JSON list of C-alpha atoms in Angstrom, two decimals:
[
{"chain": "U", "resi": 1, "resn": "UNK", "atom": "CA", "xyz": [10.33, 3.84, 17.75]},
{"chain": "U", "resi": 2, "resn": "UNK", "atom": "CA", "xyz": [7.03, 2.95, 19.26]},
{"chain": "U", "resi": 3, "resn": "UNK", "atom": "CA", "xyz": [5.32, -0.35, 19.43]},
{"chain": "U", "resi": 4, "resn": "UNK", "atom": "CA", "xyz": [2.28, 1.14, 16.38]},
{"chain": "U", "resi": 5, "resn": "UNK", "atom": "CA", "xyz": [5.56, 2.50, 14.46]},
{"chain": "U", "resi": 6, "resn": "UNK", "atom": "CA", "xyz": [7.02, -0.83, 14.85]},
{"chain": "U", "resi": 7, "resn": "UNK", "atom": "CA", "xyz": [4.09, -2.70, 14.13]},
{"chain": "U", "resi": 8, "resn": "UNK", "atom": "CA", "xyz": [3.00, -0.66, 10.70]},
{"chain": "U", "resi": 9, "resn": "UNK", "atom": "CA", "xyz": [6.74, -0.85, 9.32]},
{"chain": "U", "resi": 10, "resn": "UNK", "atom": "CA", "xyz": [6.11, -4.68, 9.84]},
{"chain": "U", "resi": 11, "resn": "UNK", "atom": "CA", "xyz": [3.24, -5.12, 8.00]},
{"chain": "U", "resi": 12, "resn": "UNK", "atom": "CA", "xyz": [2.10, -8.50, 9.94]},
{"chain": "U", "resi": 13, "resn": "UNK", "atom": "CA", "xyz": [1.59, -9.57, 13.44]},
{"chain": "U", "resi": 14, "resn": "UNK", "atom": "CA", "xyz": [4.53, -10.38, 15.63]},
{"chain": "U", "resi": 15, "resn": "UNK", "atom": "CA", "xyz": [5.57, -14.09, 16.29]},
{"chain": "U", "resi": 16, "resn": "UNK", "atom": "CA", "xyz": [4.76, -15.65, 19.28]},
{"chain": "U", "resi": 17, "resn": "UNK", "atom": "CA", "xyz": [8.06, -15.21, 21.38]},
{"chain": "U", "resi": 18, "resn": "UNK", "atom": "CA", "xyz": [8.29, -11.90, 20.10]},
{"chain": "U", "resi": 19, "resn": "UNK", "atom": "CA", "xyz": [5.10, -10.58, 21.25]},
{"chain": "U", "resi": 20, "resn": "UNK", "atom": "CA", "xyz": [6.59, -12.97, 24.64]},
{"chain": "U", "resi": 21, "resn": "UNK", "atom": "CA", "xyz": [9.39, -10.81, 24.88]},
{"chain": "U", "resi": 22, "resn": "UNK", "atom": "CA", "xyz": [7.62, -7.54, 24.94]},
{"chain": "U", "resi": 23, "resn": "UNK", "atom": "CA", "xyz": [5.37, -8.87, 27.77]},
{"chain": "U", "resi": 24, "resn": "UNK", "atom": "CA", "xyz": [8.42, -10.08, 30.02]},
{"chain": "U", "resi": 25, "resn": "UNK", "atom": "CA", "xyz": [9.78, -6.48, 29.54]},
{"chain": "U", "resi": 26, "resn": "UNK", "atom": "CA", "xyz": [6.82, -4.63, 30.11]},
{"chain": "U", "resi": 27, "resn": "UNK", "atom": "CA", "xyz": [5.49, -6.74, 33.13]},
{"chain": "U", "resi": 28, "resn": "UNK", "atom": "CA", "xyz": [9.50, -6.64, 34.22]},
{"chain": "U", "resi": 29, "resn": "UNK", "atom": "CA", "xyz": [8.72, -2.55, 34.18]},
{"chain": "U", "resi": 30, "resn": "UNK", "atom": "CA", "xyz": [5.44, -2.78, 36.06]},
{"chain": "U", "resi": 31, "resn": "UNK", "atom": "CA", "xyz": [5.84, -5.09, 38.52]},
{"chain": "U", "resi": 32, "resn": "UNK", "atom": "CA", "xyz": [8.61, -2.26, 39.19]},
{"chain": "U", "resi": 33, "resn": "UNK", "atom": "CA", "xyz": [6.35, 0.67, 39.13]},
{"chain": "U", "resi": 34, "resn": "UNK", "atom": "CA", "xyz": [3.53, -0.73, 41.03]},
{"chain": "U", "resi": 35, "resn": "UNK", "atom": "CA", "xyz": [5.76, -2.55, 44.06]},
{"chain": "U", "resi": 36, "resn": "UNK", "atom": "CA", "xyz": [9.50, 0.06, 44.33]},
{"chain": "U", "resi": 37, "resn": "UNK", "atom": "CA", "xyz": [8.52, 3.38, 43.60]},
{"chain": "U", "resi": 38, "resn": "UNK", "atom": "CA", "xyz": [7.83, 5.43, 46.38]},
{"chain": "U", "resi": 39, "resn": "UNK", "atom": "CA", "xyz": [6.01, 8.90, 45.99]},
{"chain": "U", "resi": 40, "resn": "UNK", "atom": "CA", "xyz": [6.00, 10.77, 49.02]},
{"chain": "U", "resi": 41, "resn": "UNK", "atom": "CA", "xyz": [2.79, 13.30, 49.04]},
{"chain": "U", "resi": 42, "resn": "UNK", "atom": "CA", "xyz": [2.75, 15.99, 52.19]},
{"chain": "U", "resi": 43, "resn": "UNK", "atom": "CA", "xyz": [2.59, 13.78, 55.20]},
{"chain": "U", "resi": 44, "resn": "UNK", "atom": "CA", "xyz": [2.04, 10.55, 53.34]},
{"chain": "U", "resi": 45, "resn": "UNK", "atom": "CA", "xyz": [3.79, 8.16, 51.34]},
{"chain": "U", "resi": 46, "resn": "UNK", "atom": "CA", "xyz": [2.74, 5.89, 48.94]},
{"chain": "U", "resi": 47, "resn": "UNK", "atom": "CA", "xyz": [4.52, 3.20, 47.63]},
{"chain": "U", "resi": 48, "resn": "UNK", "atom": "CA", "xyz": [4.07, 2.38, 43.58]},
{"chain": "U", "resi": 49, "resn": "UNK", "atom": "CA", "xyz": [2.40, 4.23, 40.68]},
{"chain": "U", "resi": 50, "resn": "UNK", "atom": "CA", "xyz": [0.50, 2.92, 38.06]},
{"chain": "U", "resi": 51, "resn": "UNK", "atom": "CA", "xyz": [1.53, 4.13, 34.47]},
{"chain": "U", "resi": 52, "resn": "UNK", "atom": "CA", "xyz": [-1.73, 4.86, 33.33]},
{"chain": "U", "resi": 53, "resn": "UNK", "atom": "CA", "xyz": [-1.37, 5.14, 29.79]},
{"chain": "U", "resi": 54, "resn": "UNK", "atom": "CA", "xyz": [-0.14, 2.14, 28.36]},
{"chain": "U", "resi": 55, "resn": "UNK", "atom": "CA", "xyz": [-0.58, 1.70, 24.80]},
{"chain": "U", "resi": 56, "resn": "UNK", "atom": "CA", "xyz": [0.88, 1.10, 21.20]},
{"chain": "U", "resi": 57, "resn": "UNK", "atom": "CA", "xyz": [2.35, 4.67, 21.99]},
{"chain": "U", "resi": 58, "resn": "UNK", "atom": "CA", "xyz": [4.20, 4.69, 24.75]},
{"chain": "U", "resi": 59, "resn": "UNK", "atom": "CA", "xyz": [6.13, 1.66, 24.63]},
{"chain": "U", "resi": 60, "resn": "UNK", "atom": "CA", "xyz": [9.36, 2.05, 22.62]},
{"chain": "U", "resi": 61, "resn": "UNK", "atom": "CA", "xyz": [11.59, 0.11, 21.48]},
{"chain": "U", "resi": 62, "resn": "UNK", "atom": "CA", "xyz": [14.65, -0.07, 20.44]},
{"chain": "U", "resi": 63, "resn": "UNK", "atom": "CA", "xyz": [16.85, -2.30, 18.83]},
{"chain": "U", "resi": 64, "resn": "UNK", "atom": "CA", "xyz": [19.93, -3.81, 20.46]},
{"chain": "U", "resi": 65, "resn": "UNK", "atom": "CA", "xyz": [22.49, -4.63, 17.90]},
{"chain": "U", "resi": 66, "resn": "UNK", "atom": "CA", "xyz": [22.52, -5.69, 14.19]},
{"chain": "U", "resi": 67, "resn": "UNK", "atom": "CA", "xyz": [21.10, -8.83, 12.57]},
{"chain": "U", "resi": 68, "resn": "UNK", "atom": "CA", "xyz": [20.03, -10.82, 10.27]},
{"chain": "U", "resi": 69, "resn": "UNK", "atom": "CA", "xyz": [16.74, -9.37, 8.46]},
{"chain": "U", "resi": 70, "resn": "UNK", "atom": "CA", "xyz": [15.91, -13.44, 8.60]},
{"chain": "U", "resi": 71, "resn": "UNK", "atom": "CA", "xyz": [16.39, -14.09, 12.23]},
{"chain": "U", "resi": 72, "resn": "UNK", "atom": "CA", "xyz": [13.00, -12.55, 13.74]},
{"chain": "U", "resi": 73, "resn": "UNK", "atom": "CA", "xyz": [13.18, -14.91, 16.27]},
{"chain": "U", "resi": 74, "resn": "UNK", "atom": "CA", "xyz": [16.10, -13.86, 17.72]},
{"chain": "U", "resi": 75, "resn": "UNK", "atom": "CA", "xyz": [15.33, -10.47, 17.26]},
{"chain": "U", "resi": 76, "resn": "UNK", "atom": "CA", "xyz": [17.23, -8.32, 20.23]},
{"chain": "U", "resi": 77, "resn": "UNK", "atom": "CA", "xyz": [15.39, -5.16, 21.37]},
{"chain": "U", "resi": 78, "resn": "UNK", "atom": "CA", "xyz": [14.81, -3.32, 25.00]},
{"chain": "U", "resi": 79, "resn": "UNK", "atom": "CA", "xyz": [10.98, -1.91, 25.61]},
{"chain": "U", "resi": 80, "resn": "UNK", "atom": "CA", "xyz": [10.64, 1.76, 27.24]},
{"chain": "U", "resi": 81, "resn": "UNK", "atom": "CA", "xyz": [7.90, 2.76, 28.82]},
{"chain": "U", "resi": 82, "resn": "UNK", "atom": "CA", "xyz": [6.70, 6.18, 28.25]},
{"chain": "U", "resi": 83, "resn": "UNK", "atom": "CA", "xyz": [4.35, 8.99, 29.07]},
{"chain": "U", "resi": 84, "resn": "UNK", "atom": "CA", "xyz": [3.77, 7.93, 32.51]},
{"chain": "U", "resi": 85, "resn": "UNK", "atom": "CA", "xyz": [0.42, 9.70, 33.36]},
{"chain": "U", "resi": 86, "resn": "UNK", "atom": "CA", "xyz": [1.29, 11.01, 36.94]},
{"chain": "U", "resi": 87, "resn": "UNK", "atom": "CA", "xyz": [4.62, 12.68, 35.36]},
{"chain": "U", "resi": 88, "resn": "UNK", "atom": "CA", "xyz": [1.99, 13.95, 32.51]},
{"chain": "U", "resi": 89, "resn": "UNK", "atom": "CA", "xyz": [-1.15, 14.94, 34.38]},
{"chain": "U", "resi": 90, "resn": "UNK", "atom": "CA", "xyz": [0.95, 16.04, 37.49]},
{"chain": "U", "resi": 91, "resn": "UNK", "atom": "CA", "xyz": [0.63, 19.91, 36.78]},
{"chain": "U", "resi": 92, "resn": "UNK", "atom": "CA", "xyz": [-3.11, 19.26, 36.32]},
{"chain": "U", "resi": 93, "resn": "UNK", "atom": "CA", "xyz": [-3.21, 17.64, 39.44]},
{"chain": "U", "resi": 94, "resn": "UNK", "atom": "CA", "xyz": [-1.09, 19.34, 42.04]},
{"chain": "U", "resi": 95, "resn": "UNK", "atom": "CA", "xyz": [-4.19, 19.88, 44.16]},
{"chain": "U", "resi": 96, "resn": "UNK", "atom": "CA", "xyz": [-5.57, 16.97, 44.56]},
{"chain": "U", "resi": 97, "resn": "UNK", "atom": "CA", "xyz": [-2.34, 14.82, 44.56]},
{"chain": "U", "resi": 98, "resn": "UNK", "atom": "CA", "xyz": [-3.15, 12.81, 47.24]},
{"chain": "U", "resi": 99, "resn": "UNK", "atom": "CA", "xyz": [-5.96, 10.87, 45.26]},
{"chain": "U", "resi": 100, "resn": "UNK", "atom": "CA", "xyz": [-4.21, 11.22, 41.96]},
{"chain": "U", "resi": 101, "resn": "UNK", "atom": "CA", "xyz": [-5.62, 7.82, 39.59]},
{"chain": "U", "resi": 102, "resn": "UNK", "atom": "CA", "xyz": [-2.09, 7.25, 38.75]},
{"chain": "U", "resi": 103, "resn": "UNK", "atom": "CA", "xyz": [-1.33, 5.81, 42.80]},
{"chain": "U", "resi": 104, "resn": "UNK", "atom": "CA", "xyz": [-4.70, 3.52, 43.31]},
{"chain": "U", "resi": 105, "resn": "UNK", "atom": "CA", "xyz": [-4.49, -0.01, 43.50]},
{"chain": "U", "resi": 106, "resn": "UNK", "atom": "CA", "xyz": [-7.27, 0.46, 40.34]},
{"chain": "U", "resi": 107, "resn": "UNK", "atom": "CA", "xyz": [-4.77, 1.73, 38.03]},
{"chain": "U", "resi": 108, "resn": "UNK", "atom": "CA", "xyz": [-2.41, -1.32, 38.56]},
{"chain": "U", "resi": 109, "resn": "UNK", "atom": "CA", "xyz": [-5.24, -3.50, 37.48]},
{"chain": "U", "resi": 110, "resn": "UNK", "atom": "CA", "xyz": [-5.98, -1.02, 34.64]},
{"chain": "U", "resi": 111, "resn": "UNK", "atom": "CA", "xyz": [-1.92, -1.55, 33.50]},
{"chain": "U", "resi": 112, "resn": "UNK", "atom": "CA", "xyz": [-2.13, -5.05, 33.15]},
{"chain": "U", "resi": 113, "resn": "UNK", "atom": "CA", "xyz": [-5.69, -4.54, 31.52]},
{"chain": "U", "resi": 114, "resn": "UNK", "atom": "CA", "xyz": [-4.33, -2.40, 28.59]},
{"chain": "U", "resi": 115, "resn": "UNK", "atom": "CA", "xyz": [-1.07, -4.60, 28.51]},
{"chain": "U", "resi": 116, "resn": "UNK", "atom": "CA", "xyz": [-3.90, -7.23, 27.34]},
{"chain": "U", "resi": 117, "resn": "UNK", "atom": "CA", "xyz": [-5.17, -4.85, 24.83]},
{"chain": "U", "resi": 118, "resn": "UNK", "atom": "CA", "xyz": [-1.41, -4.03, 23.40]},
{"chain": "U", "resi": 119, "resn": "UNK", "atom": "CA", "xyz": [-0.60, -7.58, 23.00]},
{"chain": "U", "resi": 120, "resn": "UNK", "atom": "CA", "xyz": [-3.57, -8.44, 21.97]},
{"chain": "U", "resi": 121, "resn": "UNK", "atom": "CA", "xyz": [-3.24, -5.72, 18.62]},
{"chain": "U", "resi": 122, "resn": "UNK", "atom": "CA", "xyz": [0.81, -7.20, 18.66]},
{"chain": "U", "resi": 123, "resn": "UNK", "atom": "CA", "xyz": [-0.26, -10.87, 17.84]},
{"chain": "U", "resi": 124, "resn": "UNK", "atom": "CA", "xyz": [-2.57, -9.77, 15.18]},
{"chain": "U", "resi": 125, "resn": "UNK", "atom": "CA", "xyz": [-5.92, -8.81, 16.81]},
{"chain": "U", "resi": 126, "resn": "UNK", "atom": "CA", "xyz": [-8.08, -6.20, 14.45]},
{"chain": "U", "resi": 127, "resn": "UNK", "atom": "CA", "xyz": [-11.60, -6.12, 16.20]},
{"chain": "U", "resi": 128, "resn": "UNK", "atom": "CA", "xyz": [-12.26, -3.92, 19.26]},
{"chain": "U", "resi": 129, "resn": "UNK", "atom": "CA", "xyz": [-13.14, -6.50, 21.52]},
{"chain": "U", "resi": 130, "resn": "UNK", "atom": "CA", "xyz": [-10.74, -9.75, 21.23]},
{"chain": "U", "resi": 131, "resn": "UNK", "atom": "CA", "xyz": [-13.49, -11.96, 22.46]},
{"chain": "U", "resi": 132, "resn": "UNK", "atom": "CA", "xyz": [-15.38, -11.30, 18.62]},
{"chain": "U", "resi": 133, "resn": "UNK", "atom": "CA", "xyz": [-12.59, -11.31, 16.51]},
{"chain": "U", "resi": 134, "resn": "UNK", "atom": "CA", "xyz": [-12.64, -14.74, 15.44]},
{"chain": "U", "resi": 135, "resn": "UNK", "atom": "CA", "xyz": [-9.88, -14.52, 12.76]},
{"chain": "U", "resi": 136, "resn": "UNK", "atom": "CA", "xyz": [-7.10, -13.50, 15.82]},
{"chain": "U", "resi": 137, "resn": "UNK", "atom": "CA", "xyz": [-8.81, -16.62, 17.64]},
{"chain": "U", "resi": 138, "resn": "UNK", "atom": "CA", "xyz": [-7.77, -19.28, 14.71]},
{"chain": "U", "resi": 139, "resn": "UNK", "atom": "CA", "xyz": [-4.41, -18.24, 14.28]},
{"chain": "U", "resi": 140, "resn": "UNK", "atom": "CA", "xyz": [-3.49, -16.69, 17.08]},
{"chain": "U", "resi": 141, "resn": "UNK", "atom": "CA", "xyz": [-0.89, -19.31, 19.50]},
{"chain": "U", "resi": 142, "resn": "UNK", "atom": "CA", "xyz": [-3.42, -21.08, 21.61]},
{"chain": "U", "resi": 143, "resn": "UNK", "atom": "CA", "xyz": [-1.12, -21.09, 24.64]},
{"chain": "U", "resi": 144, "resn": "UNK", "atom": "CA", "xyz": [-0.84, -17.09, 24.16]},
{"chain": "U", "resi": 145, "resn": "UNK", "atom": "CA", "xyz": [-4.12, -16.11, 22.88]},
{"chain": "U", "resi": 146, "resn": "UNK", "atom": "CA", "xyz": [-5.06, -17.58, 26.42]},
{"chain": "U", "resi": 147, "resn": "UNK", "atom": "CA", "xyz": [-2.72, -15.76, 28.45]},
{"chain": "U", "resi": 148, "resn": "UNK", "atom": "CA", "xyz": [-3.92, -12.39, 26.64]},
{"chain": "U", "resi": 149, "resn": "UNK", "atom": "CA", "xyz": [-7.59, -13.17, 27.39]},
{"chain": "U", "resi": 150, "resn": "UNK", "atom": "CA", "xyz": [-6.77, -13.17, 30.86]},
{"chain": "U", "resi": 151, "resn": "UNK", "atom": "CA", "xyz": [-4.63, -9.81, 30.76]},
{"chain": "U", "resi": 152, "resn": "UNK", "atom": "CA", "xyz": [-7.65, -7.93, 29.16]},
{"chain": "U", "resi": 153, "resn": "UNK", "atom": "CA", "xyz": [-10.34, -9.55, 31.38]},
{"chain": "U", "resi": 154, "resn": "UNK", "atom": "CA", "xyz": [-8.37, -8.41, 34.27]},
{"chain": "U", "resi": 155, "resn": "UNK", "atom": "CA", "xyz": [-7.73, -11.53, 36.09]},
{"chain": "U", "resi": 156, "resn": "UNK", "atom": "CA", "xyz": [-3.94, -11.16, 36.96]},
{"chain": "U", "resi": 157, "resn": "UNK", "atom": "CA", "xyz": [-4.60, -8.67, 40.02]},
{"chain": "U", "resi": 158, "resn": "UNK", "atom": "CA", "xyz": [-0.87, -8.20, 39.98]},
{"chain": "U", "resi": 159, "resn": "UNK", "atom": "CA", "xyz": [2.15, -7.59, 37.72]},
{"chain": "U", "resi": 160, "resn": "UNK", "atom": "CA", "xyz": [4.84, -10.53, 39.44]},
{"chain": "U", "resi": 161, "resn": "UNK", "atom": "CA", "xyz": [1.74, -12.86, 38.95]},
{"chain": "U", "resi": 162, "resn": "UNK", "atom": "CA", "xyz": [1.12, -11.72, 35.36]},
{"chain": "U", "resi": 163, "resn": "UNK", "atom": "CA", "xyz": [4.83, -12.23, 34.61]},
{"chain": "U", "resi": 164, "resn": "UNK", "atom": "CA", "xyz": [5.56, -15.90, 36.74]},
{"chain": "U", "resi": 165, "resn": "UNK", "atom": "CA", "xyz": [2.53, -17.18, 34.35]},
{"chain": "U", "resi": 166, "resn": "UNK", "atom": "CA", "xyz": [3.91, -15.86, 30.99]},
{"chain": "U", "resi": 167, "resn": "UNK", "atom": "CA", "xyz": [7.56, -17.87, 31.89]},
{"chain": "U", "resi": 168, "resn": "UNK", "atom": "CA", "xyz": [5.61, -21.06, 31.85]},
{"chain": "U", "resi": 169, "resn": "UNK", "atom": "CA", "xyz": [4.24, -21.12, 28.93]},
{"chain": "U", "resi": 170, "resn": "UNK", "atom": "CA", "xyz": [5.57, -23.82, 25.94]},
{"chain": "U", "resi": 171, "resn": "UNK", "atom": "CA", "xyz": [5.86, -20.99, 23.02]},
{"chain": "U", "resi": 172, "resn": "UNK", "atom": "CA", "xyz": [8.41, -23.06, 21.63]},
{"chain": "U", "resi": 173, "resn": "UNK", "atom": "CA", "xyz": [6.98, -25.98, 21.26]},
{"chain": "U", "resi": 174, "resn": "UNK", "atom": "CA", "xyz": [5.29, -26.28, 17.63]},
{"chain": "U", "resi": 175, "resn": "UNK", "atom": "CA", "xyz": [1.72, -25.98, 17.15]},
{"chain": "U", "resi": 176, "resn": "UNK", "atom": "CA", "xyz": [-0.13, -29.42, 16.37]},
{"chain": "U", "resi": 177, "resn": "UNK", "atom": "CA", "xyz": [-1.98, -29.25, 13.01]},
{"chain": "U", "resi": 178, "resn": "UNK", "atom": "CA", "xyz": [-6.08, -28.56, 13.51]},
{"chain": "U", "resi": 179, "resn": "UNK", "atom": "CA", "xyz": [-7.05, -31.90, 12.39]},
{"chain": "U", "resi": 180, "resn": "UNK", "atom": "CA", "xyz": [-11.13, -31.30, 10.38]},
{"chain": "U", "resi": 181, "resn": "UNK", "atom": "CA", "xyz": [-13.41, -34.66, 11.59]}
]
């Protein structure tokens, strides 16, 4: 099913190390595209695409074995990523191949970008712009909310750097009570 299918048959946000393990899949995926994948155009070759159309929609997933209905933490699932724009545009584009959005260095930043925006709706965002929706920013885990900020304001330049920075961060510790002074 996709992420939005997913996500509506929930009826709530994910938890925090859920919404973790979609990113380690889906940066896992792109740090693939954008660094191993070699398309070779006429005379030239390029190495890595961008996918170009990352969204609630084309990431799938799909559940690994049976569990408990109580154990969403341990939750066992694989992400797909599908509807790769250069495979979907590519009969649109035959001509001008060779400058095709799908193999500039933009549309790796643009990946990462709308990862931001997909785990940004996963842990519970509503608003359009993350930076206003101040309900996501009071519950939202501080250590994540952070690391999604910086996916949708495009600071990560590159998947691998994107991905070493989600491993380090403490989602398992618990959350210290908001203490009002």
């Amino acid at each position: 099913m996709t992420l939005r299918e997913y996500l509506q048959r929930r009826h709530q946000p994910l938890t925090p190390t859920q919404v973790s393990k979609i990113l380690k899949q889906v940066l896992q995926t792109l740090q693939f595209l954008h660094n191993c994948y070699e398309v070779r155009l006429s005379q030239s070759m390029r190495t890595g695409i961008g996918h170009g159309n990352l969204n609630l929609d084309s990431i799938l997933l799909v559940h690994n074995e049976t569990q408990s209905p109580f154990d969403e933490e341990d939750e066992q699932f694989s992400i797909y990523l599908s509807r790769i724009a250069l495979w979907e545009n590519l009969i649109d584009s035959l001509e001008s191949e060779r400058n095709h959005p799908s193999l500039s260095k933009k549309a790796f930043q643009q990946d990462l970008e709308d990862l931001g925006r997909v785990s940004y709706l996963l842990s519970g965002g509503k608003q359009e712009i993350p930076y206003q929706d101040f309900q996501w920013h009071q519950h939202c885990h501080p250590e994540l909310k952070n690391f999604i900020l910086r996916l949708y304001s495009g600071e990560f330049k590159r998947a691998s750097d994107a991905h070493r920075e989600l491993l380090k961060l403490p989602l398992d510790r618990p959350l210290e009570p908001i203490s009002a002074n």
